[in-house]
Coordinates of C-alpha atoms in Angstrom, one line a residue:
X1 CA 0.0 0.0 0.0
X2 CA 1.8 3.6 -0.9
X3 CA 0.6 5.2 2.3
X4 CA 1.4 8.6 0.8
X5 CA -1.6 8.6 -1.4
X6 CA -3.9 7.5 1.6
X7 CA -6.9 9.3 2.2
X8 CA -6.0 8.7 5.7
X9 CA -2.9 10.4 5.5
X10 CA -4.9 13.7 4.2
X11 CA -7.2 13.2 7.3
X12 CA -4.1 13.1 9.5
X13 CA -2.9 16.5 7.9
X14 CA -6.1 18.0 8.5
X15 CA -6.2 16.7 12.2
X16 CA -3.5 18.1 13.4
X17 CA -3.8 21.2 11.1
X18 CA -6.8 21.7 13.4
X19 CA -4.7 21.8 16.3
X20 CA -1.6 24.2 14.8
X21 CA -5.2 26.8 13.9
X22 CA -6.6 26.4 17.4
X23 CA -3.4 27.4 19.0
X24 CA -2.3 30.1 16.6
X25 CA -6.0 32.0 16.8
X26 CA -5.4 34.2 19.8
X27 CA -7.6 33.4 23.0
X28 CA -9.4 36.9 23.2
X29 CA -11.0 35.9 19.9
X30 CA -12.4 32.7 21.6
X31 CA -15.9 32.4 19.9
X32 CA -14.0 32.1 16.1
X33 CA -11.6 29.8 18.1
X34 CA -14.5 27.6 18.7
X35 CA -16.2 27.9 15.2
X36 CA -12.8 26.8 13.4
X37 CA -12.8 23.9 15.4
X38 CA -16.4 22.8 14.8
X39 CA -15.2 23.4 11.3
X40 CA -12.0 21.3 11.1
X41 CA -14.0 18.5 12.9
X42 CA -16.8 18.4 10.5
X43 CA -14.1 18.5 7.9
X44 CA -13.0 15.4 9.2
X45 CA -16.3 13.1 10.1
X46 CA -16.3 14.0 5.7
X47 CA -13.3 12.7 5.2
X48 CA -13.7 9.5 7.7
X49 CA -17.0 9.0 5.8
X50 CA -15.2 9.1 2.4
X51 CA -12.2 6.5 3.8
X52 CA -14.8 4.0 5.2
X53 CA -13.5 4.1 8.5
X54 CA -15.9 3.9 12.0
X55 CA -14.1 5.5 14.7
X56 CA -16.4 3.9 17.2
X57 CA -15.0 0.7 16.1
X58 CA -12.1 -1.5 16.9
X59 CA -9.5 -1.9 14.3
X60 CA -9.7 -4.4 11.8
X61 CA -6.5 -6.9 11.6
X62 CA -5.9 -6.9 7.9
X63 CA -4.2 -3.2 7.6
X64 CA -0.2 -3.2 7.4
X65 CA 1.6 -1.7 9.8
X66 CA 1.5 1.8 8.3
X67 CA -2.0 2.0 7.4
X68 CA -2.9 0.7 10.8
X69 CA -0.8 4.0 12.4
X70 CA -2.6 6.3 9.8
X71 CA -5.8 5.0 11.0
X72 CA -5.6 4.6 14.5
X73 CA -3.9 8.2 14.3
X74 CA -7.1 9.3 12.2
X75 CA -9.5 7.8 14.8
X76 CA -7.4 9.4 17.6
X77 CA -7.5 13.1 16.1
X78 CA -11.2 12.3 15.6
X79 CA -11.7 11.8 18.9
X80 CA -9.9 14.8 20.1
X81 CA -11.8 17.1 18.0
X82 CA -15.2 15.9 18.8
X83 CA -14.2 16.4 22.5
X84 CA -13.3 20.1 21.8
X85 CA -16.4 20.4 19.6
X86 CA -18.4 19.8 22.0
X87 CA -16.6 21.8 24.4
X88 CA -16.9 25.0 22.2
X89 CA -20.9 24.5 21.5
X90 CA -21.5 24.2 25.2
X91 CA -19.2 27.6 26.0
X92 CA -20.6 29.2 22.8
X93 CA -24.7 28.1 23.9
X94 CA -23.1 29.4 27.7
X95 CA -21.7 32.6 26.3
X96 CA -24.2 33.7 24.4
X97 CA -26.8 32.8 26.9
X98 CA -25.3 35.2 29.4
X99 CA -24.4 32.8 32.4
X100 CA -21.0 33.4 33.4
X101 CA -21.8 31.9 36.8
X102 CA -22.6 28.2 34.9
X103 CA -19.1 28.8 33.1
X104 CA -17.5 28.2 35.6
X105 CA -18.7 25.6 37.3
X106 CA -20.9 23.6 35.0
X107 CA -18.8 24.1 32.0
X108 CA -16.0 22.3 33.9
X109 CA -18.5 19.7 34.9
X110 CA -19.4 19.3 31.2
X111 CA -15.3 19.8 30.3
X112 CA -14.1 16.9 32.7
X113 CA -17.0 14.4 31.6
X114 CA -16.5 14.8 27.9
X115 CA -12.7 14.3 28.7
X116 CA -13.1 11.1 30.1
X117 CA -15.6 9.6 27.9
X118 CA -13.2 11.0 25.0
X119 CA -10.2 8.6 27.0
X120 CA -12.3 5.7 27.1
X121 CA -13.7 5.8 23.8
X122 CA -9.6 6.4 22.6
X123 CA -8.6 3.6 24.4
X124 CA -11.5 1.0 23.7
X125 CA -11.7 1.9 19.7
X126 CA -8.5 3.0 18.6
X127 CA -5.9 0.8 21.1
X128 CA -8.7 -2.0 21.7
X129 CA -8.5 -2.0 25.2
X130 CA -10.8 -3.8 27.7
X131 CA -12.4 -0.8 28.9
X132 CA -14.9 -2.9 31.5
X133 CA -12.1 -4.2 33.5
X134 CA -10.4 -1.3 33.6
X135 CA -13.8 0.4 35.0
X136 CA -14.6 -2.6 37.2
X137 CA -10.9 -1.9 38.7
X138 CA -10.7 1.2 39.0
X139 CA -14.6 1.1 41.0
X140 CA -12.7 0.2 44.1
X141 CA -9.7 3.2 43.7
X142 CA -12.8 5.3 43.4
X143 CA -14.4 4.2 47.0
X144 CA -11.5 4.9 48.3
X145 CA -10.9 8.2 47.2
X146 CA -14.4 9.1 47.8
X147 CA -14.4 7.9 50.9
X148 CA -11.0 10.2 51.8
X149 CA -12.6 13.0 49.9
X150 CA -15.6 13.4 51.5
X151 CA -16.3 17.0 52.5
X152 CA -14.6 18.1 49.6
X153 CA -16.7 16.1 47.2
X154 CA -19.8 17.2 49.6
X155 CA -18.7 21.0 48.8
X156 CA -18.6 20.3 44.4
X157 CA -21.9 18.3 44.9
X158 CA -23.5 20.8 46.8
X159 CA -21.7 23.7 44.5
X160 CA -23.1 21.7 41.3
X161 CA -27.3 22.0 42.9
X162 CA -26.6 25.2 44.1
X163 CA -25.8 26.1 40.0
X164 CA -28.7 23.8 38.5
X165 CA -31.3 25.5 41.3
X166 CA -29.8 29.1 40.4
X167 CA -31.2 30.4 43.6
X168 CA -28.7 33.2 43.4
X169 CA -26.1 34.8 40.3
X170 CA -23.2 37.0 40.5
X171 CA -23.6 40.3 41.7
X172 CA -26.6 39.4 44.0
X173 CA -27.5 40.0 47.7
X174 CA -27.9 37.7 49.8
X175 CA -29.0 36.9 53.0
X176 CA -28.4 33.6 55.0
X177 CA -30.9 32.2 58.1
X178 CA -27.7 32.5 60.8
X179 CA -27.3 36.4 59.3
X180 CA -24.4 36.4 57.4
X181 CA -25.1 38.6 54.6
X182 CA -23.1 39.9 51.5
X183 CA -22.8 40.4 47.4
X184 CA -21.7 37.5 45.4
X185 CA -18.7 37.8 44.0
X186 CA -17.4 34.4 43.4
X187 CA -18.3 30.7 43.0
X188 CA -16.1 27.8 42.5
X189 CA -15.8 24.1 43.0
X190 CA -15.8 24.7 47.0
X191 CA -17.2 27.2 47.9
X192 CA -19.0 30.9 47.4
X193 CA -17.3 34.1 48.5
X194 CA -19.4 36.8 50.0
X195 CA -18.2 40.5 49.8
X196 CA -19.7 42.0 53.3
X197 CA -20.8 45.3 54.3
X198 CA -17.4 45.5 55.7
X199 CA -15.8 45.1 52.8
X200 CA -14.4 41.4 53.9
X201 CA -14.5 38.5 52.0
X202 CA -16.6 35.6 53.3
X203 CA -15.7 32.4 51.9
X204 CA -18.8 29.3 52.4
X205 CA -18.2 26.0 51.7
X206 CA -21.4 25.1 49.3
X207 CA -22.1 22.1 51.5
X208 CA -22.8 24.9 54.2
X209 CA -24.5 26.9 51.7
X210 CA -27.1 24.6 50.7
X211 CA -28.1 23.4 54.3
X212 CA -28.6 27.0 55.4
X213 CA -31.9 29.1 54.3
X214 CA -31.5 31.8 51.7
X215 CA -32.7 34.9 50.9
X216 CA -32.0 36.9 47.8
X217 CA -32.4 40.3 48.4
X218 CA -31.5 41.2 44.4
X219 CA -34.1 38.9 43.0
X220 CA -36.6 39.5 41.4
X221 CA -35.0 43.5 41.3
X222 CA -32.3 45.3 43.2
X223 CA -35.1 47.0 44.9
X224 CA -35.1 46.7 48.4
X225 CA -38.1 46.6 51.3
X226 CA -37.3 48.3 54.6
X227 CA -39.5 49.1 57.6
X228 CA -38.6 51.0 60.6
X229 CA -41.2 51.2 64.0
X230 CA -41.6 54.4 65.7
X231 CA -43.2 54.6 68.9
X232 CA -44.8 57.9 69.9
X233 CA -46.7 59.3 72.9
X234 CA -50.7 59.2 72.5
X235 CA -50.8 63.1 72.7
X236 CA -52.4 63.2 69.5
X237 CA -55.1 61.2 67.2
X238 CA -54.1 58.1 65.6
X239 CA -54.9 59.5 62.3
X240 CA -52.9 62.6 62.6
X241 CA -49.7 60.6 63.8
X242 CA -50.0 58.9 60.5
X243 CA -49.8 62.0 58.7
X244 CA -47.1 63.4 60.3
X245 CA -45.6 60.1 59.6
X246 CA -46.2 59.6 55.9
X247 CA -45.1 63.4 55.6
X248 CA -41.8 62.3 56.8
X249 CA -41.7 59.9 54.1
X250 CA -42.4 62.0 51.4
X251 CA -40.1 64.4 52.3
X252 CA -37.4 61.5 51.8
X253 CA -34.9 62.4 49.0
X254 CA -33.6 58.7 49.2
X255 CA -36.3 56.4 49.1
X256 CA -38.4 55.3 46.3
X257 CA -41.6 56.9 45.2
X258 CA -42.8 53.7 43.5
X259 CA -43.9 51.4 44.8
X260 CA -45.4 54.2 47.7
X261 CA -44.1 54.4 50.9
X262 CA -47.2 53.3 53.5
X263 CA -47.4 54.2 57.3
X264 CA -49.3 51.3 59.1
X265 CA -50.8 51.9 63.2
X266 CA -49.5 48.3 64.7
X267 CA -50.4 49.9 68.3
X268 CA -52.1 51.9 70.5
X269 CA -52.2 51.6 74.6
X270 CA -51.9 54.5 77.3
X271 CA -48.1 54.7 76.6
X272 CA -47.6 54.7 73.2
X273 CA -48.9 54.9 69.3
X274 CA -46.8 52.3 67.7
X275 CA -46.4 53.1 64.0
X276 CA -44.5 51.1 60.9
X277 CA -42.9 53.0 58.2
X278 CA -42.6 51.1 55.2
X279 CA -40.6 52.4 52.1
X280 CA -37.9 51.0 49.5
X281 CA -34.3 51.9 48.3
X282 CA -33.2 51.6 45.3
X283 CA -30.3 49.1 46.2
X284 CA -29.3 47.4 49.2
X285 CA -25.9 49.4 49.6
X286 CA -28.1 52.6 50.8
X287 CA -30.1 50.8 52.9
X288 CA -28.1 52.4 56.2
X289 CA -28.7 56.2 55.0
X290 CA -31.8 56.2 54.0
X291 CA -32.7 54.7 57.7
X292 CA -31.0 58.0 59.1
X293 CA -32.4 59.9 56.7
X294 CA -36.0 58.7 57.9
X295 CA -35.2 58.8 61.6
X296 CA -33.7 62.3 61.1
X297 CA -36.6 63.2 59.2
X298 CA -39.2 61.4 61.6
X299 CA -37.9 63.6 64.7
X300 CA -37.8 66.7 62.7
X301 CA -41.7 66.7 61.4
X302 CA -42.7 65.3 65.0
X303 CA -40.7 68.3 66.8
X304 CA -42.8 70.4 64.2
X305 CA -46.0 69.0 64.0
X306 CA -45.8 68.8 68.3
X307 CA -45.6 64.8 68.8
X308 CA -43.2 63.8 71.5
X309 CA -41.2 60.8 71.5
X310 CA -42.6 57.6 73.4
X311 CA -40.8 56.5 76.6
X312 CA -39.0 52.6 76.3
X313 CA -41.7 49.7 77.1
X314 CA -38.9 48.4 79.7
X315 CA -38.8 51.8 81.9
X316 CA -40.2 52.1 85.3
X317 CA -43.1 55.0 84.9
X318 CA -46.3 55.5 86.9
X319 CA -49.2 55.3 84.9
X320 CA -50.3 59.2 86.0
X321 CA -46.9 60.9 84.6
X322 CA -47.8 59.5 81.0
X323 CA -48.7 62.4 78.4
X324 CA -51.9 62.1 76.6
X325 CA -54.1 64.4 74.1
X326 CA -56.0 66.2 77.4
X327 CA -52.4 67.0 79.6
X328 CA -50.1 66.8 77.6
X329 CA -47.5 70.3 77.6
X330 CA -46.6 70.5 74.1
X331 CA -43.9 72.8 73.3
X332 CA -44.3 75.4 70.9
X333 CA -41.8 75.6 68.1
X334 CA -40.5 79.3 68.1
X335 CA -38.0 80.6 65.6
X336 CA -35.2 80.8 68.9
X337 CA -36.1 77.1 69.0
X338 CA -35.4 76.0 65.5
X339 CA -32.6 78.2 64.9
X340 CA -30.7 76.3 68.3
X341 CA -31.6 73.6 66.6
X342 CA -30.0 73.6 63.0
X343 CA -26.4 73.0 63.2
X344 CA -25.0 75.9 60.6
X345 CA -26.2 78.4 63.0
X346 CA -24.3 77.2 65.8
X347 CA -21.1 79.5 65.2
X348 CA -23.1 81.9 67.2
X349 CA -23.4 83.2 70.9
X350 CA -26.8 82.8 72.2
X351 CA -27.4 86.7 72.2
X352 CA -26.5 86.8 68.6
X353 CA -29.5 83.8 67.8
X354 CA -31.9 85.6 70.1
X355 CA -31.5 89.1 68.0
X356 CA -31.6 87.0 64.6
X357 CA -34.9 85.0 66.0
X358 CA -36.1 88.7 66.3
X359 CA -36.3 89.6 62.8
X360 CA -37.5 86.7 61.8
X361 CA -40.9 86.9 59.5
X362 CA -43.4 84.4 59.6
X363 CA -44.5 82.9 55.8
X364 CA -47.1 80.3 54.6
X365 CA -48.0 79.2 52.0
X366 CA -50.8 76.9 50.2
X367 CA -50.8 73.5 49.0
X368 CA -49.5 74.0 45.2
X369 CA -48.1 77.6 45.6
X370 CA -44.9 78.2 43.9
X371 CA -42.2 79.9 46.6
X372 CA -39.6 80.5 43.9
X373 CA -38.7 79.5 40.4
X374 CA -35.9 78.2 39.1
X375 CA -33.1 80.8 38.2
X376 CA -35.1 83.5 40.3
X377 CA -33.0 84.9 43.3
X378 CA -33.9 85.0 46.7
X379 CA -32.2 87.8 49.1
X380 CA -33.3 86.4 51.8
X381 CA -32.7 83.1 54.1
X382 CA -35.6 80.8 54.2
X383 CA -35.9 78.2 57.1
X384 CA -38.4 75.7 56.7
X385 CA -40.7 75.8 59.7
X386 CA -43.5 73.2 59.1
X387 CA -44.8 71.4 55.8
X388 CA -42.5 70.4 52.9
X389 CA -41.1 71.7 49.6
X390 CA -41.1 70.2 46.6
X391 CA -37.3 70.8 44.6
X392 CA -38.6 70.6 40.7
X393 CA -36.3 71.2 37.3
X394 CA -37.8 71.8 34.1
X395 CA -41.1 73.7 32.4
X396 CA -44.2 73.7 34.4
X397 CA -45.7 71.2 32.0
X398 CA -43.3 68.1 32.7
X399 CA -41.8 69.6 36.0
X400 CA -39.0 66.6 37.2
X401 CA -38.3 65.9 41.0
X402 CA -35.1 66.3 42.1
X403 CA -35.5 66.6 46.2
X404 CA -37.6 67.8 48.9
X405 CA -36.8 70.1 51.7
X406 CA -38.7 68.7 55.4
X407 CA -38.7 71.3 58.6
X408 CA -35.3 72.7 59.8
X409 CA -33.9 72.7 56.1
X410 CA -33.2 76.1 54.2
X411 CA -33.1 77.8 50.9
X412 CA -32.3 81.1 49.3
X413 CA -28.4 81.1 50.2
X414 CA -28.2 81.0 47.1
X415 CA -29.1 84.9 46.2
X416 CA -27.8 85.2 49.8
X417 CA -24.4 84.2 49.5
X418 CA -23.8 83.7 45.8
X419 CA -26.0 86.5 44.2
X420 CA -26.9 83.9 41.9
X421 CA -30.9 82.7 41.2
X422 CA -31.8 79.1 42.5
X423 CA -31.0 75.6 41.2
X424 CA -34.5 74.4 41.3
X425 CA -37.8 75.6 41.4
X426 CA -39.4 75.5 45.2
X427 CA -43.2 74.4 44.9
X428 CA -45.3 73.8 48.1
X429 CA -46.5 69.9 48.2
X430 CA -48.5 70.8 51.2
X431 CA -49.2 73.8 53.5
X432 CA -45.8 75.2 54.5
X433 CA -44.7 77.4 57.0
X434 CA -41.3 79.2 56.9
X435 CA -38.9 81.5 58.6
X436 CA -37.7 84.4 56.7
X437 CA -34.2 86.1 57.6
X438 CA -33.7 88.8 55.5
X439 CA -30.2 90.1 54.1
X440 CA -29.5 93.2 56.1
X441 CA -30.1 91.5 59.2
X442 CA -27.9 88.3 58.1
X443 CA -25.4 90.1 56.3
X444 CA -23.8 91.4 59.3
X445 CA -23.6 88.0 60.5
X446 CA -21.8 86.3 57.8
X447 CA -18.8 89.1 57.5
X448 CA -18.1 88.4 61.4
X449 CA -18.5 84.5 61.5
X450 CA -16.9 83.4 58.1
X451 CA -17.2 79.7 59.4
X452 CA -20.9 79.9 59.6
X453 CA -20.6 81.5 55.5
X454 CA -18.7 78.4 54.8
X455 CA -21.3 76.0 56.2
X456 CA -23.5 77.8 54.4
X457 CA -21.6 77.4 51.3
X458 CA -20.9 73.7 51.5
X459 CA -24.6 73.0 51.9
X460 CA -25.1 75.2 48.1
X461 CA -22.7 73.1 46.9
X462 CA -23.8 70.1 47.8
X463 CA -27.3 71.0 46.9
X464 CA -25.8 72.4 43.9
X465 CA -24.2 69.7 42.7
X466 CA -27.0 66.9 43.4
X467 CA -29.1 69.5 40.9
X468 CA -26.6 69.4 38.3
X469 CA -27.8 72.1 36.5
X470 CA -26.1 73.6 33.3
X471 CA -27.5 76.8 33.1
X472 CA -28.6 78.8 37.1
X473 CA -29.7 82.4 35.8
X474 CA -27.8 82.8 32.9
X475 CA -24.7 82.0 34.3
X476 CA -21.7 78.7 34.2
X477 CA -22.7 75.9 37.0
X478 CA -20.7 77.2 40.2
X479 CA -20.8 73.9 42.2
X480 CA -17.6 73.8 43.6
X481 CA -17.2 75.4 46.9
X482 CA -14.1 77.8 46.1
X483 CA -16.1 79.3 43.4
X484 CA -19.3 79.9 46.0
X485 CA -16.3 81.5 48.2
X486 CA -15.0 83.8 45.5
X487 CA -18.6 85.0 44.7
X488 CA -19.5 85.3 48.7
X489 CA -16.3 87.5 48.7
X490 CA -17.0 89.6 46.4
X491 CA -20.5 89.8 47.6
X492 CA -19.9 90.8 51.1
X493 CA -16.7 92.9 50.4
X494 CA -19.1 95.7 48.7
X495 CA -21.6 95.6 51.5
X496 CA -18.6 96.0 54.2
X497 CA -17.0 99.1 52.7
X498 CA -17.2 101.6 55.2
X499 CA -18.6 105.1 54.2
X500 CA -16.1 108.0 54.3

């Protein structure tokens, strides 16, 4: 036989030609990597077909030595490249499917099972070899190693359910019965690696995993439920609580409007109204600040609206010192009051608050009214006394949300401070009450306490630059603190020139 013009020689060539292709493609192109090699094997099981030769069969005994290398060499390269074919179609299906988390655990399930059905198919097919035995030997190795592997073999097992029930992906939260808690970042063979609110690392072995209940806070949406419980003295009606309450909420710059935040009455008895708060955040991560934000925002429209705080179910208290509607001594919230209480006033001495709480001028206004509009510039201070104010960008026909302002915020530092016109339009969302400090009476202030100008300045510019506006009153966005500065100092400097 002249071997040279075999047809199995040609399907040799191509074999390994297949090989030389695979490794010369580089790996960042590893879909075309995959297609060429689907190729070259189909190229092959055509050739095969056109040589008569079954490579799922043994050898036949009347080949010479040389055609019997060609073939078994044939039948061996066939083998190989079906075993990477099927490789590449279960990566591509994977890859284009989107589930890195199954690449990496079931495709080297799928990997390491097609490789050792490829090995015994080699060596029962091409080298005639009594696979049986070799299985029926190598049973007892395996109980053996089984037996020594245990826990680690409990971990892939339990790693390989955890993949097929997909109870969690990547990048979710999740939340386990004992309280650990933490963003996937990881799964492999042994276990899943949980990135904490600490910023640790938690490594799980699956078999602890899948013994443990779950909770995936991501799924069905990164969404996230909350509920806080405020407890309240029964000075008031239930039904007014709950308005004070849901005010609070809606004056919320961090939770979500949709789905609504609710306010639900779990309680009532001589010492408290018990009331839940429930809202959403838009992620786990902000779960923490947006609590604050509502306890912050729960004391100030209580302090406002006149509700006191409940005393702790576990203190000692006689049942004739508890507050109610008919003796309770409600404190009345006068501008000396809220001005103590608003930190960027407390640069000054308590003579200089008492003469500023003096000029102060009462202003309300209506559900709907518009206070100021956007670009507009306010020369005076406004403290928000009761009520809350809606912070709007845009035309009047599609106005956009962009924050609210509860009691004990302020606006108009802008004009104040900046001489520039506001960020945002200010529209009442329901009746509001504020404090109006007007510029020659806080003027004075500023030029003798400059650290109560810069509070003042790194509130604008944080307000400022949540707003993001391009355009405030004609002028370039002036977001950055040094440039509210400059403008204060140019501001003030002209109203401080003394007369000669």
């Amino acid at each position: 036989m002249n071997w040279w013009n075999s047809p199995h020689l040609y399907l040799v060539l191509v074999g390994f030609a297949g090989i030389v292709v695979w490794h010369v493609i580089p790996q960042r192109l590893s879909t075309t990597r995959l297609i060429v090699q689907i190729a070259f094997f189909l190229t092959m099981s055509v050739l095969l077909l056109d040589g008569a030769v079954v490579p799922y069969e043994t050898a036949r005994g009347n080949e010479t030595t040389a055609g019997a290398i060609l073939v078994g060499t044939a039948k061996l390269l066939w083998w190989v490249h079906l075993a990477w074919a099927l490789i590449g179609l279960v990566r591509i299906y994977l890859v284009f499917e989107r589930k890195p988390r199954e690449a990496r655990l079931l495709q080297d399930l799928v990997v390491g099972a097609v490789y050792v059905g490829t090995l015994l198919s080699i060596l029962a097919f091409v080298f005639g070899a009594p696979v049986g035995t070799l299985i029926a030997t190598s049973g007892v190795f395996a109980i053996i190693l089984g037996l020594a592997l245990q826990n680690t073999l409990s971990d892939v097992f339990s790693g390989i359910a955890l993949n097929l029930g997909r109870p969690y992906a990547l990048g979710d939260w999740i939340v386990l019965s004992d309280g650990t808690e933490g963003r996937v970042v990881e799964t492999n063979w042994r276990s899943t690696h949980l990135l904490t609110l600490a910023h640790n690392v938690v490594a799980l072995p699956n078999s602890f995993l899948a013994k443990l209940g779950l909770t995936n806070v991501s799924s069905p949406e990164e969404s996230h439920g909350l509920s806080v419980t405020i407890r309240l003295a029964p000075t008031k009606m239930p039904a007014i609580v709950a308005d004070v309450m849901n005010a609070a909420l809606q004056s919320s710059n961090m939770i979500l409007k949709e789905p609504p935040p609710a306010v639900a009455i779990k309680g009532l008895d001589a010492t408290a109204i018990e009331v839940d708060l429930f809202f959403r955040v838009e992620d786990v991560g902000q779960r923490i600040p947006a609590t604050n934000e509502i306890f912050d925002l729960v004391y100030r429209h209580s302090k406002s609206a006149g509700l006191r705080l409940a005393t702790p179910p576990s203190s000692s208290i006689l049942m004739n010192d508890l507050p109610n509607e008919e003796t309770a001594n409600l404190p009345e919230v006068t501008p000396i009051k809220l001005i103590n209480a608003i930190p960027v006033f407390s640069a000054l001495t308590d003579n200089e608050k008492e003469a500023l709480a003096a000029t102060v001028t009462v202003r309300t206004y209506r559900k709907g009214d518009i206070i100021v509009r956007q670009g507009e510039m306010l020369p005076s201070l406004m403290i928000v006394r009761a009520g809350i104010i809606v912070r709007e960008q845009g035309d009047d026909a599609h106005p956009q949300e962009v924050g609210h302002l509860a009691p004990g915020d302020f606006f108009g530092e802008t004009g104040l401070l900046a001489g520039i016109g506001e960020t945002s339009t200010l529209r009442a969302k329901k009746h509001v009450v504020v404090y109006e400090i007007d510029q020659q009476n806080f003027a004075p202030l500023l030029l003798d306490r400059p650290e109560m100008a810069e509070d003042l300045a790194a509130a604008l510019s944080a307000r400022m630059s949540s707003s993001d506006p391009s355009d405030i009153a004609g002028q370039p966005n002036k977001s950055s603190k040094f440039a509210l500065l400059k403008a204060m100092h140019r501001v003030f400097s002209r109203r401080s020139v003394p007369a000669r």
